[in-house]
Coordinates of N, CA and C in Angstrom, one line a residue:
Chain A
G1 N 0.8 -1.2 0.0 CA 0.0 0.0 0.0 C 0.8 1.2 0.0
E2 N 0.2 2.3 -0.2 CA 1.0 3.6 -0.2 C 1.5 3.8 1.2
S3 N 2.7 4.3 1.2 CA 3.4 4.3 2.5 C 3.8 5.7 3.0
V4 N 3.6 6.7 2.2 CA 4.1 8.0 2.6 C 3.1 9.1 2.2
G5 N 3.3 10.2 2.8 CA 2.3 11.3 2.7 C 2.8 12.2 1.6
L6 N 2.1 13.4 1.6 CA 2.3 14.3 0.5 C 3.6 15.0 0.5
H7 N 4.4 14.9 1.6 CA 5.6 15.7 1.7 C 6.8 14.8 1.5
L8 N 6.7 13.6 0.9 CA 7.8 12.7 0.8 C 8.8 13.2 -0.3
P9 N 10.0 13.2 0.1 CA 11.0 13.6 -0.9 C 10.9 12.8 -2.2
T10 N 11.1 13.4 -3.3 CA 11.0 12.7 -4.6 C 12.2 12.8 -5.4
L11 N 12.5 11.8 -6.2 CA 13.6 11.8 -7.1 C 13.1 11.3 -8.5
S12 N 13.3 12.0 -9.5 CA 12.8 11.6 -10.8 C 14.1 11.5 -11.7
V13 N 14.2 10.3 -12.3 CA 15.4 10.1 -13.2 C 14.9 9.5 -14.5
Q14 N 15.8 9.6 -15.5 CA 15.5 9.0 -16.8 C 16.0 7.6 -16.8
E15 N 15.2 6.7 -17.5 CA 15.6 5.3 -17.6 C 17.1 5.2 -18.1
G16 N 17.8 4.4 -17.5 CA 19.2 4.2 -17.9 C 20.2 5.0 -17.1
D17 N 19.7 6.1 -16.5 CA 20.6 6.9 -15.6 C 20.9 6.2 -14.3
N18 N 21.9 6.8 -13.6 CA 22.1 6.3 -12.2 C 21.3 7.1 -11.2
S19 N 20.8 6.5 -10.2 CA 20.1 7.2 -9.1 C 20.9 7.1 -7.8
I20 N 20.8 8.2 -7.1 CA 21.4 8.2 -5.8 C 20.3 8.7 -4.8
I21 N 20.0 7.9 -3.8 CA 19.0 8.2 -2.8 C 19.8 8.4 -1.5
N22 N 19.5 9.4 -0.8 CA 20.2 9.7 0.5 C 19.4 9.6 1.7
C23 N 20.0 9.4 2.8 CA 19.3 9.2 4.1 C 20.3 9.6 5.2
A24 N 19.7 10.4 6.1 CA 20.4 10.7 7.3 C 19.9 9.9 8.5
Y25 N 20.7 9.2 9.2 CA 20.2 8.4 10.3 C 20.5 9.2 11.6
S26 N 19.9 8.7 12.7 CA 19.8 9.5 13.9 C 20.8 9.1 15.0
N27 N 21.1 7.8 15.1 CA 21.9 7.3 16.2 C 23.3 6.9 15.9
S28 N 24.3 7.5 16.4 CA 25.6 7.2 16.1 C 26.0 5.8 16.5
A29 N 25.3 5.2 17.4 CA 25.6 3.9 17.9 C 24.9 2.8 17.1
S30 N 24.1 3.2 16.1 CA 23.5 2.2 15.3 C 24.5 1.3 14.6
D31 N 24.3 0.0 14.5 CA 25.3 -0.9 14.0 C 25.0 -1.6 12.8
Y32 N 23.8 -1.4 12.3 CA 23.3 -2.2 11.1 C 22.3 -1.3 10.4
F33 N 22.4 -1.3 9.1 CA 21.6 -0.5 8.2 C 21.1 -1.3 7.0
I34 N 19.8 -1.0 6.7 CA 19.2 -1.7 5.6 C 18.5 -0.6 4.7
W35 N 18.6 -0.9 3.4 CA 17.7 -0.2 2.4 C 16.6 -1.1 2.0
Y36 N 15.4 -0.6 2.0 CA 14.2 -1.3 1.6 C 13.5 -0.6 0.4
K37 N 12.9 -1.3 -0.4 CA 12.1 -0.8 -1.5 C 10.6 -1.2 -1.3
Q38 N 9.7 -0.2 -1.4 CA 8.3 -0.5 -1.2 C 7.5 -0.1 -2.4
E39 N 6.9 -1.0 -3.1 CA 6.0 -0.8 -4.2 C 4.6 -0.7 -3.7
S40 N 3.8 0.0 -4.5 CA 2.4 0.2 -4.1 C 1.7 -1.1 -3.9
G41 N 1.1 -1.2 -2.8 CA 0.3 -2.4 -2.5 C 1.1 -3.6 -1.9
K42 N 2.4 -3.3 -1.6 CA 3.3 -4.4 -1.1 C 4.0 -3.9 0.1
G43 N 4.5 -4.9 0.9 CA 5.3 -4.6 2.0 C 6.8 -4.2 1.6
P44 N 7.5 -3.6 2.4 CA 8.9 -3.3 2.1 C 9.7 -4.6 1.7
Q45 N 10.6 -4.4 0.7 CA 11.4 -5.5 0.2 C 12.9 -5.2 0.5
F46 N 13.6 -6.1 1.1 CA 15.0 -5.9 1.3 C 15.8 -5.7 0.0
I47 N 16.7 -4.7 0.0 CA 17.5 -4.5 -1.2 C 19.0 -4.8 -0.8
I48 N 19.5 -4.2 0.2 CA 20.9 -4.4 0.6 C 21.1 -3.9 2.0
D49 N 22.1 -4.5 2.7 CA 22.4 -4.1 4.0 C 23.8 -3.8 4.2
I50 N 24.2 -3.1 5.3 CA 25.6 -2.9 5.6 C 25.8 -2.7 7.1
R51 N 26.9 -3.3 7.6 CA 27.1 -3.2 9.0 C 28.1 -2.0 9.2
S52 N 28.1 -1.5 10.5 CA 28.8 -0.3 10.8 C 30.3 -0.4 10.6
N53 N 30.8 -1.6 10.5 CA 32.3 -1.8 10.4 C 32.7 -1.7 8.9
M54 N 31.7 -1.4 8.0 CA 32.0 -1.2 6.6 C 31.6 0.2 6.2
D55 N 32.2 0.7 5.0 CA 31.7 1.9 4.5 C 31.1 1.8 3.1
K56 N 31.2 0.6 2.5 CA 30.7 0.4 1.2 C 30.3 -1.1 1.0
R57 N 29.2 -1.3 0.3 CA 28.8 -2.6 0.0 C 28.1 -2.6 -1.3
Q58 N 28.4 -3.6 -2.2 CA 27.8 -3.6 -3.5 C 27.0 -4.9 -3.7
G59 N 25.9 -4.7 -4.4 CA 25.0 -5.8 -4.8 C 24.8 -5.7 -6.3
Q60 N 23.8 -6.4 -6.7 CA 23.5 -6.3 -8.2 C 22.9 -5.0 -8.5
R61 N 23.6 -4.2 -9.2 CA 23.1 -2.8 -9.7 C 23.0 -1.8 -8.5
V62 N 23.2 -2.3 -7.3 CA 23.0 -1.3 -6.2 C 24.3 -1.3 -5.3
T63 N 24.6 -0.1 -4.8 CA 25.7 0.1 -3.9 C 25.2 0.9 -2.7
V64 N 25.6 0.5 -1.5 CA 25.3 1.3 -0.3 C 26.6 1.9 0.2
L65 N 26.5 3.2 0.5 CA 27.7 3.9 1.1 C 27.3 4.4 2.5
L66 N 28.2 4.2 3.5 CA 27.9 4.6 4.8 C 29.0 5.5 5.3
N67 N 28.6 6.7 5.7 CA 29.5 7.7 6.3 C 29.1 7.9 7.7
K68 N 29.9 7.3 8.6 CA 29.5 7.4 10.0 C 29.9 8.7 10.6
T69 N 30.8 9.4 10.0 CA 31.2 10.7 10.5 C 30.0 11.7 10.5
V70 N 29.3 11.7 9.4 CA 28.1 12.6 9.3 C 26.8 11.8 9.4
K71 N 26.8 10.6 9.8 CA 25.6 9.7 10.0 C 24.7 9.8 8.7
H72 N 25.4 9.3 7.6 CA 24.7 9.4 6.3 C 24.8 8.1 5.5
L73 N 23.7 7.7 5.0 CA 23.7 6.5 4.1 C 23.3 7.0 2.7
S74 N 23.8 6.3 1.7 CA 23.2 6.5 0.4 C 23.1 5.2 -0.3
L75 N 22.1 5.2 -1.2 CA 21.8 4.0 -2.1 C 22.0 4.5 -3.5
Q76 N 22.9 3.8 -4.2 CA 23.1 4.1 -5.6 C 22.6 3.0 -6.4
I77 N 21.8 3.3 -7.4 CA 21.2 2.3 -8.3 C 21.7 2.6 -9.7
A78 N 22.4 1.6 -10.3 CA 23.0 1.8 -11.6 C 22.0 1.5 -12.7
A79 N 22.0 2.2 -13.8 CA 21.2 1.9 -15.0 C 19.7 1.7 -14.5
T80 N 19.2 2.8 -13.9 CA 17.8 2.7 -13.3 C 16.8 2.3 -14.4
Q81 N 15.9 1.4 -14.0 CA 14.9 0.9 -14.9 C 13.5 1.3 -14.4
P82 N 12.5 1.2 -15.2 CA 11.1 1.6 -14.8 C 10.6 0.8 -13.6
G83 N 11.1 -0.5 -13.5 CA 10.7 -1.3 -12.4 C 11.3 -0.9 -11.1
D84 N 12.2 0.0 -11.1 CA 12.8 0.5 -9.9 C 12.0 1.6 -9.2
S85 N 11.0 2.1 -9.9 CA 10.1 3.1 -9.4 C 9.4 2.5 -8.1
A86 N 9.6 3.2 -7.0 CA 9.0 2.8 -5.7 C 9.4 3.8 -4.7
V87 N 9.0 3.5 -3.5 CA 9.5 4.3 -2.3 C 10.7 3.6 -1.7
Y88 N 11.7 4.2 -1.4 CA 12.9 3.6 -0.8 C 13.1 4.2 0.6
F89 N 13.3 3.2 1.5 CA 13.5 3.6 2.9 C 14.9 3.1 3.4
C90 N 15.5 3.9 4.2 CA 16.7 3.4 4.9 C 16.2 3.1 6.3
A91 N 16.8 2.1 6.9 CA 16.5 1.7 8.3 C 17.8 1.5 9.1
E92 N 17.8 1.9 10.3 CA 19.0 1.7 11.2 C 18.6 0.9 12.4
N93 N 19.5 0.1 12.8 CA 19.2 -0.8 14.0 C 20.0 -0.4 15.2
F94 N 19.3 -0.1 16.2 CA 19.9 0.1 17.6 C 18.9 -0.3 18.5
N95 N 18.9 -1.5 19.0 CA 17.8 -2.1 19.9 C 16.6 -2.5 19.0
D96 N 16.2 -1.6 18.2 CA 15.1 -2.0 17.2 C 15.3 -1.2 15.9
M97 N 14.6 -1.6 14.9 CA 14.7 -1.0 13.6 C 14.0 0.3 13.6
R98 N 14.7 1.4 13.1 CA 14.1 2.7 12.9 C 14.2 3.1 11.5
F99 N 13.0 3.5 10.9 CA 13.0 3.7 9.5 C 12.9 5.2 9.2
G100 N 13.6 5.6 8.1 CA 13.4 7.0 7.6 C 12.1 7.2 6.9
A101 N 11.8 8.4 6.5 CA 10.5 8.7 5.9 C 10.4 8.2 4.5
G102 N 11.5 7.9 3.9 CA 11.4 7.4 2.5 C 11.6 8.4 1.4
T103 N 12.0 8.0 0.3 CA 12.1 8.8 -0.9 C 11.4 8.1 -2.0
R104 N 10.5 8.8 -2.8 CA 9.8 8.3 -3.9 C 10.7 8.4 -5.1
L105 N 11.0 7.3 -5.7 CA 11.8 7.3 -7.0 C 10.9 7.1 -8.2
T106 N 10.9 8.0 -9.1 CA 10.1 7.8 -10.4 C 11.1 7.7 -11.5
V107 N 10.9 6.7 -12.3 CA 11.8 6.5 -13.5 C 11.0 6.8 -14.7
K108 N 11.5 7.7 -15.5 CA 10.8 8.1 -16.7 C 11.4 7.3 -17.9
P109 N 10.5 6.7 -18.7 CA 11.0 5.8 -19.8 C 11.5 6.7 -21.0
Chain B
K1 N 10.0 -21.4 -1.0 CA 9.6 -21.2 0.3 C 8.6 -20.1 0.4
A2 N 7.4 -20.2 1.0 CA 6.4 -19.2 1.1 C 6.9 -18.0 1.9
G3 N 6.4 -16.9 1.5 CA 6.8 -15.6 2.2 C 6.0 -15.4 3.4
V4 N 6.1 -14.3 4.0 CA 5.3 -13.9 5.2 C 3.9 -13.6 4.7
T5 N 2.9 -14.2 5.4 CA 1.5 -13.9 5.1 C 0.9 -13.2 6.3
Q6 N -0.1 -12.4 5.9 CA -0.8 -11.6 6.9 C -2.3 -11.7 6.6
T7 N -3.1 -11.9 7.6 CA -4.5 -11.9 7.4 C -5.2 -11.1 8.5
P8 N -6.3 -10.4 8.2 CA -6.8 -10.2 6.8 C -6.0 -9.2 6.1
R9 N -6.2 -9.0 4.8 CA -5.5 -7.9 4.1 C -6.1 -6.6 4.3
Y10 N -7.4 -6.6 4.5 CA -8.2 -5.3 4.7 C -9.2 -5.5 5.8
L11 N -9.4 -4.4 6.5 CA -10.3 -4.5 7.7 C -10.9 -3.1 7.9
I12 N -12.2 -3.1 8.2 CA -12.8 -1.8 8.5 C -13.5 -2.0 9.9
K13 N -13.2 -1.2 10.8 CA -13.7 -1.2 12.2 C -14.3 0.2 12.6
T14 N -15.0 0.2 13.6 CA -15.5 1.5 14.2 C -14.8 1.8 15.5
R15 N -14.8 3.0 15.8 CA -14.1 3.5 17.1 C -14.6 2.7 18.3
G16 N -13.7 2.3 19.1 CA -14.1 1.6 20.3 C -14.0 0.1 20.2
Q17 N -14.1 -0.4 19.0 CA -13.9 -1.8 18.8 C -12.5 -2.3 19.0
Q18 N -12.3 -3.6 19.0 CA -11.0 -4.2 19.0 C -10.8 -5.0 17.8
V19 N -9.5 -5.2 17.5 CA -9.1 -6.0 16.3 C -7.9 -6.9 16.6
T20 N -7.9 -8.0 15.9 CA -6.8 -8.9 16.0 C -6.3 -9.2 14.6
L21 N -5.0 -9.0 14.4 CA -4.3 -9.3 13.1 C -3.4 -10.4 13.3
S22 N -3.3 -11.2 12.2 CA -2.5 -12.4 12.2 C -1.3 -12.4 11.2
C23 N -0.2 -13.0 11.6 CA 1.0 -13.0 10.8 C 1.6 -14.4 10.9
S24 N 1.9 -15.0 9.7 CA 2.6 -16.3 9.7 C 3.9 -16.0 9.1
P25 N 5.0 -16.3 9.8 CA 6.3 -16.0 9.3 C 6.8 -17.0 8.3
I26 N 7.9 -16.8 7.7 CA 8.5 -17.7 6.8 C 8.9 -18.9 7.6
S27 N 8.7 -20.1 7.0 CA 9.0 -21.3 7.7 C 10.4 -21.3 8.2
G28 N 10.6 -21.6 9.5 CA 11.9 -21.7 10.1 C 12.3 -20.4 10.8
H29 N 11.6 -19.3 10.5 CA 11.9 -18.0 11.2 C 11.2 -18.0 12.5
R30 N 12.0 -17.5 13.5 CA 11.5 -17.5 14.9 C 11.2 -16.1 15.4
S31 N 11.6 -15.1 14.7 CA 11.4 -13.8 15.1 C 10.3 -13.1 14.3
V32 N 9.4 -12.5 14.9 CA 8.3 -11.7 14.2 C 8.3 -10.3 14.9
S33 N 8.3 -9.3 14.0 CA 8.2 -7.9 14.4 C 7.0 -7.3 13.7
W34 N 6.4 -6.4 14.4 CA 5.2 -5.7 13.9 C 5.5 -4.2 13.8
Y35 N 5.0 -3.6 12.7 CA 5.2 -2.2 12.5 C 3.9 -1.6 12.1
Q36 N 3.8 -0.3 12.4 CA 2.6 0.5 11.9 C 3.1 1.5 10.9
Q37 N 2.4 1.6 9.8 CA 2.9 2.5 8.7 C 1.7 3.5 8.4
T38 N 2.0 4.8 8.6 CA 1.0 5.8 8.3 C 1.7 6.9 7.4
P39 N 0.9 7.7 6.7 CA 1.5 8.8 5.9 C 2.2 9.8 6.8
G40 N 1.6 10.0 7.9 CA 2.2 11.1 8.8 C 3.4 10.7 9.5
Q41 N 3.5 9.5 10.0 CA 4.6 9.0 10.9 C 5.5 8.0 10.2
G42 N 5.2 7.5 9.0 CA 6.0 6.6 8.4 C 5.9 5.2 9.0
L43 N 7.0 4.5 9.0 CA 7.1 3.1 9.6 C 7.5 3.2 11.0
Q44 N 6.7 2.7 11.9 CA 7.1 2.8 13.3 C 7.1 1.4 13.9
F45 N 8.1 1.0 14.7 CA 8.2 -0.3 15.3 C 7.2 -0.4 16.5
L46 N 6.5 -1.5 16.5 CA 5.5 -1.8 17.6 C 6.1 -2.7 18.6
F47 N 6.5 -3.9 18.2 CA 7.1 -4.9 19.1 C 7.7 -6.1 18.3
E48 N 8.6 -6.8 19.0 CA 9.2 -8.0 18.4 C 9.0 -9.2 19.3
Y49 N 8.7 -10.3 18.7 CA 8.5 -11.5 19.5 C 9.5 -12.6 19.0
F50 N 10.1 -13.3 19.9 CA 11.0 -14.3 19.6 C 10.8 -15.5 20.5
S51 N 10.6 -16.7 20.0 CA 10.4 -17.8 20.9 C 9.3 -17.6 21.9
E52 N 8.2 -17.0 21.4 CA 7.0 -16.7 22.2 C 7.2 -15.7 23.3
T53 N 8.3 -15.0 23.3 CA 8.5 -13.9 24.3 C 8.7 -12.6 23.6
Q54 N 8.1 -11.6 24.2 CA 8.3 -10.2 23.6 C 9.7 -9.7 24.0
R55 N 10.5 -9.5 22.9 CA 11.9 -9.1 23.1 C 12.1 -7.6 23.2
N56 N 11.2 -6.9 22.5 CA 11.4 -5.4 22.4 C 10.0 -4.8 22.1
K57 N 9.9 -3.6 22.6 CA 8.6 -2.9 22.4 C 8.9 -1.4 22.0
G58 N 8.1 -0.9 21.1 CA 8.2 0.4 20.7 C 7.4 1.3 21.6
N59 N 7.2 2.6 21.2 CA 6.6 3.6 22.0 C 5.1 3.7 21.6
F60 N 4.3 2.7 21.9 CA 2.9 2.7 21.6 C 2.2 2.4 22.9
P61 N 0.9 2.9 23.0 CA 0.1 2.7 24.2 C -0.2 1.2 24.5
G62 N -0.6 0.9 25.7 CA -0.9 -0.4 26.1 C -2.1 -1.1 25.3
R63 N -2.8 -0.2 24.6 CA -3.9 -0.8 23.7 C -3.4 -1.7 22.7
F64 N -2.1 -1.6 22.3 CA -1.5 -2.4 21.3 C -0.8 -3.5 22.1
S65 N -1.1 -4.7 21.7 CA -0.5 -5.9 22.3 C -0.3 -7.0 21.3
G66 N 0.5 -8.0 21.7 CA 0.8 -9.0 20.7 C 1.1 -10.3 21.5
R67 N 1.2 -11.4 20.7 CA 1.7 -12.6 21.2 C 2.2 -13.5 20.1
Q68 N 3.0 -14.5 20.5 CA 3.5 -15.4 19.5 C 3.3 -16.8 20.0
F69 N 3.0 -17.7 19.1 CA 2.6 -19.0 19.4 C 3.9 -19.9 19.2
S70 N 3.7 -21.2 19.6 CA 4.9 -22.1 19.6 C 5.3 -22.4 18.1
N71 N 4.4 -22.2 17.2 CA 4.8 -22.4 15.7 C 5.3 -21.1 15.1
S72 N 5.6 -20.1 15.9 CA 6.1 -18.8 15.5 C 5.1 -17.9 14.9
R73 N 3.9 -18.3 14.6 CA 2.8 -17.4 14.2 C 2.6 -16.4 15.3
S74 N 2.2 -15.2 14.8 CA 2.0 -14.1 15.8 C 0.7 -13.4 15.5
E75 N 0.2 -12.9 16.5 CA -1.0 -12.0 16.4 C -0.8 -10.7 17.1
M76 N -1.4 -9.7 16.6 CA -1.4 -8.4 17.4 C -2.8 -8.0 17.6
N77 N -3.0 -7.3 18.7 CA -4.4 -6.9 19.0 C -4.4 -5.4 19.4
V78 N -5.4 -4.7 18.9 CA -5.5 -3.3 19.3 C -6.9 -3.2 19.9
S79 N -7.0 -2.7 21.1 CA -8.3 -2.6 21.8 C -8.7 -1.1 21.7
T80 N -10.0 -0.9 21.9 CA -10.5 0.4 22.0 C -10.0 1.3 20.9
L81 N -10.3 0.9 19.7 CA -9.8 1.5 18.5 C -10.1 3.0 18.4
E82 N -9.1 3.8 17.9 CA -9.2 5.2 17.7 C -9.1 5.5 16.2
L83 N -9.6 6.6 15.8 CA -9.4 7.0 14.4 C -8.0 7.0 13.9
G84 N -7.1 7.4 14.8 CA -5.7 7.5 14.5 C -5.0 6.2 14.4
D85 N -5.7 5.1 14.7 CA -5.1 3.7 14.5 C -5.2 3.3 13.1
S86 N -5.9 4.0 12.2 CA -6.0 3.6 10.8 C -4.6 3.7 10.2
A87 N -4.2 2.6 9.6 CA -2.8 2.4 9.2 C -2.7 1.1 8.4
L88 N -1.5 1.0 7.8 CA -1.1 -0.3 7.3 C -0.2 -1.0 8.4
Y89 N -0.6 -2.2 8.8 CA 0.2 -2.9 9.8 C 1.0 -4.0 9.2
L90 N 2.3 -3.9 9.3 CA 3.2 -4.8 8.7 C 3.8 -5.7 9.7
C91 N 4.0 -6.9 9.2 CA 4.7 -7.9 10.0 C 6.0 -8.3 9.3
A92 N 7.0 -8.5 10.0 CA 8.3 -8.9 9.4 C 8.9 -10.1 10.1
S93 N 9.4 -11.1 9.4 CA 10.0 -12.2 10.1 C 11.5 -12.3 9.8
S94 N 12.2 -12.8 10.7 CA 13.6 -13.1 10.5 C 14.0 -14.4 11.2
L95 N 15.1 -14.9 10.8 CA 15.5 -16.2 11.3 C 15.8 -16.1 12.8
L96 N 16.5 -15.1 13.2 CA 16.8 -14.9 14.6 C 16.4 -13.6 15.1
T97 N 16.6 -13.3 16.3 CA 16.4 -12.0 16.9 C 17.7 -11.2 16.7
G98 N 17.6 -9.9 16.9 CA 18.8 -9.1 16.9 C 19.0 -8.6 15.5
V99 N 20.2 -8.4 15.1 CA 20.6 -7.7 13.9 C 20.6 -8.7 12.7
N100 N 19.6 -8.8 12.0 CA 19.6 -9.6 10.8 C 18.4 -9.2 9.9
E101 N 18.5 -9.7 8.7 CA 17.5 -9.3 7.6 C 16.1 -9.7 8.0
Q102 N 15.2 -8.8 7.8 CA 13.8 -9.0 8.0 C 13.1 -9.1 6.7
F103 N 12.1 -10.0 6.6 CA 11.3 -10.1 5.4 C 9.8 -9.7 5.8
F104 N 9.3 -8.8 5.0 CA 8.0 -8.2 5.3 C 6.9 -8.9 4.6
G105 N 5.7 -8.9 5.2 CA 4.5 -9.4 4.6 C 3.9 -8.2 3.9
P106 N 2.7 -8.5 3.2 CA 2.1 -7.4 2.4 C 1.3 -6.4 3.3
G107 N 1.1 -6.7 4.6 CA 0.4 -5.8 5.5 C -1.1 -6.0 5.5
T108 N -1.7 -5.5 6.6 CA -3.1 -5.4 6.8 C -3.5 -4.0 6.8
R109 N -4.4 -3.6 5.9 CA -4.8 -2.2 5.9 C -6.0 -2.1 6.8
L110 N -5.9 -1.4 7.9 CA -6.9 -1.2 8.9 C -7.5 0.2 8.8
T111 N -8.8 0.3 8.6 CA -9.5 1.6 8.6 C -10.4 1.7 9.7
V112 N -10.3 2.7 10.5 CA -11.2 2.9 11.7 C -12.1 4.1 11.4
L113 N -13.4 3.8 11.4 CA -14.4 4.8 11.1 C -15.1 5.4 12.4

């Protein structure tokens, strides 16, 4: 289902371009971070995770960067496709999972 | 392997009523977490159950409760429903408790009139 309200940050990219979605997390002691993708009518879907002892992790077409100095996460999607259109959430774990507000990614064909 | 299932998918209740939502985790997963998702607040953690014990609880009133059965299936209950309880309730399962990947179900859309 729809997951965010009217003030959700949005990112619009052309098909084939690279996308970068940013997230600021709140707790410097958080030790585990996840990026989720949520399509309309569905629950969040795991994309990639990273632990606090790393600063970069790569998956298939996706890369997560972690900057603990400024408490910042980013998700890079290479060669963005129309099927990548969704809301993307970052989540941090410290005792429990805390989610960011999300960013709506729209891919224009 | 079947994913996380939640029932019912949609529910309409009136203020003051109570509701029970059900979640069946992925086979073999022992941890179940519940979240509330609203346009205004985003995704918020409700509680986590592991081996039939509540391991962690978010900042929600006591009207929100849950339990887990020996087969790892979980239920959450909301009593004395308020209009503000209208939300998508998501369940996520993971193999173990603590820091590890969670798999989400499709959610139950609760509307309180």
